[in-house]
Amino acid sequence: MSQSISTAPPRRALPPLMSLTDAAAERLRHLYATAHAGQLLRISVTTRGCSGQAYDMQFVEKPGDGDEIIRDHDLTLLVDRKATLFLIGSQMDYRMGDLEAGFVFVNPNEKGRCGCGESFHV
């Protein structure tokens, strides 16, 4: 009786689906404590803009059947399962400028953005 030995290479660890910067976590914590208490932020990718895809964020009461649950900085946010391949390894940041402030995504999967910055493609 002989035993077979597996020679498959070890699996490489996948990067986290998404992470938050300290600034994004601070802003999201504030939103969860005030205007959006009891809600969760859901991130999805929609078809829109010159380049094809755009980030979409909505506050929801509870996770949906197609949501991945992300926990970072002791916060919970949701990612629509259909958006996971577009977002693997992304980082959500919160930036404040002279005339605008908002969440932005640093996404290693993006191959380009349209000129106005509203949409991206992979």
mmCIF file of C-alpha atoms in Angstrom:
data_model
loop_
_atom_site.group_PDB
_atom_site.id
_atom_site.type_symbol
_atom_site.label_atom_id
_atom_site.label_comp_id
_atom_site.label_asym_id
_atom_site.label_seq_id
_atom_site.Cartn_x
_atom_site.Cartn_y
_atom_site.Cartn_z
ATOM 1 C CA MET A 1 0.000 0.000 0.000
ATOM 2 C CA SER A 2 1.568 3.271 -1.086
ATOM 3 C CA GLN A 3 0.707 6.786 -0.065
ATOM 4 C CA SER A 4 0.524 9.639 -2.516
ATOM 5 C CA ILE A 5 2.166 12.901 -1.644
ATOM 6 C CA SER A 6 0.690 16.130 -2.908
ATOM 7 C CA THR A 7 3.148 18.290 -4.795
ATOM 8 C CA ALA A 8 0.803 21.247 -5.254
ATOM 9 C CA PRO A 9 2.482 24.562 -4.458
ATOM 10 C CA PRO A 10 1.250 26.295 -1.311
ATOM 11 C CA ARG A 11 -1.517 28.809 -1.886
ATOM 12 C CA ARG A 12 -0.578 32.463 -1.841
ATOM 13 C CA ALA A 13 -2.533 34.535 0.664
ATOM 14 C CA LEU A 14 -5.016 36.880 -0.967
ATOM 15 C CA PRO A 15 -4.858 40.589 -0.144
ATOM 16 C CA PRO A 16 -7.704 41.909 1.994
ATOM 17 C CA LEU A 17 -10.758 42.818 -0.043
ATOM 18 C CA MET A 18 -10.676 46.412 1.223
ATOM 19 C CA SER A 19 -9.093 48.474 3.952
ATOM 20 C CA LEU A 20 -9.616 51.939 5.413
ATOM 21 C CA THR A 21 -7.074 54.663 6.035
ATOM 22 C CA ASP A 22 -7.131 56.327 9.440
ATOM 23 C CA ALA A 23 -8.850 59.366 7.894
ATOM 24 C CA ALA A 24 -11.567 57.233 6.269
ATOM 25 C CA ALA A 25 -12.136 55.327 9.514
ATOM 26 C CA GLU A 26 -12.441 58.560 11.490
ATOM 27 C CA ARG A 27 -14.967 60.014 9.024
ATOM 28 C CA LEU A 28 -16.978 56.788 8.805
ATOM 29 C CA ARG A 29 -17.021 56.492 12.603
ATOM 30 C CA HIS A 30 -18.411 60.048 12.756
ATOM 31 C CA LEU A 31 -21.104 59.252 10.164
ATOM 32 C CA TYR A 32 -22.092 56.040 11.978
ATOM 33 C CA ALA A 33 -22.421 58.003 15.239
ATOM 34 C CA THR A 34 -24.478 60.890 13.824
ATOM 35 C CA ALA A 35 -26.496 61.152 10.598
ATOM 36 C CA HIS A 36 -26.252 57.429 9.771
ATOM 37 C CA ALA A 37 -26.537 55.860 13.225
ATOM 38 C CA GLY A 38 -27.726 52.267 12.960
ATOM 39 C CA GLN A 39 -26.804 52.015 9.279
ATOM 40 C CA LEU A 40 -23.907 50.489 7.355
ATOM 41 C CA LEU A 41 -22.065 51.802 4.317
ATOM 42 C CA ARG A 42 -22.392 49.556 1.232
ATOM 43 C CA ILE A 43 -19.863 49.972 -1.577
ATOM 44 C CA SER A 44 -20.623 48.742 -5.074
ATOM 45 C CA VAL A 45 -19.404 49.333 -8.601
ATOM 46 C CA THR A 46 -21.847 50.568 -11.225
ATOM 47 C CA THR A 47 -21.648 51.025 -14.969
ATOM 48 C CA ARG A 48 -21.336 54.768 -15.491
ATOM 49 C CA GLY A 49 -19.146 57.485 -16.881
ATOM 50 C CA CYS A 50 -16.666 57.705 -19.737
ATOM 51 C CA SER A 51 -14.444 54.826 -18.596
ATOM 52 C CA GLY A 52 -17.149 52.306 -17.747
ATOM 53 C CA GLN A 53 -17.238 51.791 -13.955
ATOM 54 C CA ALA A 54 -17.832 54.066 -11.006
ATOM 55 C CA TYR A 55 -17.830 53.600 -7.240
ATOM 56 C CA ASP A 56 -21.252 53.790 -5.625
ATOM 57 C CA MET A 57 -21.848 54.191 -1.891
ATOM 58 C CA GLN A 58 -25.145 53.910 -0.065
ATOM 59 C CA PHE A 59 -26.115 53.652 3.571
ATOM 60 C CA VAL A 60 -28.327 50.638 4.302
ATOM 61 C CA GLU A 61 -30.091 49.252 7.358
ATOM 62 C CA LYS A 62 -28.593 45.742 7.191
ATOM 63 C CA PRO A 63 -26.400 43.532 4.995
ATOM 64 C CA GLY A 64 -28.032 42.038 1.926
ATOM 65 C CA ASP A 65 -27.672 38.445 0.756
ATOM 66 C CA GLY A 66 -25.012 39.490 -1.775
ATOM 67 C CA ASP A 67 -22.859 41.544 0.592
ATOM 68 C CA GLU A 68 -19.342 40.788 1.793
ATOM 69 C CA ILE A 69 -18.789 42.074 5.345
ATOM 70 C CA ILE A 70 -15.565 44.021 5.853
ATOM 71 C CA ARG A 71 -14.222 44.822 9.301
ATOM 72 C CA ASP A 72 -11.374 47.299 9.667
ATOM 73 C CA HIS A 73 -10.489 49.839 12.369
ATOM 74 C CA ASP A 74 -13.286 48.315 14.526
ATOM 75 C CA LEU A 75 -15.809 49.406 11.876
ATOM 76 C CA THR A 76 -18.053 47.360 9.613
ATOM 77 C CA LEU A 77 -18.797 48.169 6.002
ATOM 78 C CA LEU A 78 -20.289 46.150 3.177
ATOM 79 C CA VAL A 79 -19.121 45.380 -0.343
ATOM 80 C CA ASP A 80 -21.556 44.162 -2.967
ATOM 81 C CA ARG A 81 -20.323 40.691 -3.954
ATOM 82 C CA LYS A 82 -20.513 41.645 -7.666
ATOM 83 C CA ALA A 83 -17.915 44.371 -6.999
ATOM 84 C CA THR A 84 -15.339 42.192 -5.237
ATOM 85 C CA LEU A 85 -13.203 41.445 -8.293
ATOM 86 C CA PHE A 86 -12.983 45.175 -9.040
ATOM 87 C CA LEU A 87 -12.057 46.072 -5.453
ATOM 88 C CA ILE A 88 -9.624 43.399 -4.208
ATOM 89 C CA GLY A 89 -6.774 45.144 -2.415
ATOM 90 C CA SER A 90 -8.400 48.604 -2.541
ATOM 91 C CA GLN A 91 -8.031 51.198 0.157
ATOM 92 C CA MET A 92 -10.715 53.762 0.954
ATOM 93 C CA ASP A 93 -9.427 57.147 2.062
ATOM 94 C CA TYR A 94 -11.100 60.388 3.096
ATOM 95 C CA ARG A 95 -9.568 63.573 1.722
ATOM 96 C CA MET A 96 -10.359 67.200 2.361
ATOM 97 C CA GLY A 97 -9.450 69.915 -0.126
ATOM 98 C CA ASP A 98 -10.123 73.627 -0.337
ATOM 99 C CA LEU A 99 -13.391 73.173 -2.237
ATOM 100 C CA GLU A 100 -14.378 69.559 -1.665
ATOM 101 C CA ALA A 101 -14.149 66.634 0.701
ATOM 102 C CA GLY A 102 -15.052 62.993 0.293
ATOM 103 C CA PHE A 103 -14.145 59.353 0.182
ATOM 104 C CA VAL A 104 -11.717 58.287 -2.533
ATOM 105 C CA PHE A 105 -10.458 54.865 -3.542
ATOM 106 C CA VAL A 106 -6.882 53.786 -4.127
ATOM 107 C CA ASN A 107 -7.476 50.729 -6.279
ATOM 108 C CA PRO A 108 -4.548 48.631 -7.573
ATOM 109 C CA ASN A 109 -6.882 47.060 -10.176
ATOM 110 C CA GLU A 110 -7.594 50.317 -12.011
ATOM 111 C CA LYS A 111 -5.965 50.582 -15.409
ATOM 112 C CA GLY A 112 -7.138 54.135 -16.014
ATOM 113 C CA ARG A 113 -9.609 56.895 -15.172
ATOM 114 C CA CYS A 114 -11.607 59.289 -17.280
ATOM 115 C CA GLY A 115 -10.501 62.926 -17.449
ATOM 116 C CA CYS A 116 -13.075 64.165 -14.932
ATOM 117 C CA GLY A 117 -12.206 61.388 -12.463
ATOM 118 C CA GLU A 118 -15.786 60.129 -12.146
ATOM 119 C CA SER A 119 -15.175 56.667 -13.586
ATOM 120 C CA PHE A 120 -12.460 54.062 -14.043
ATOM 121 C CA HIS A 121 -11.713 50.893 -15.976
ATOM 122 C CA VAL A 122 -9.915 47.679 -15.107
#
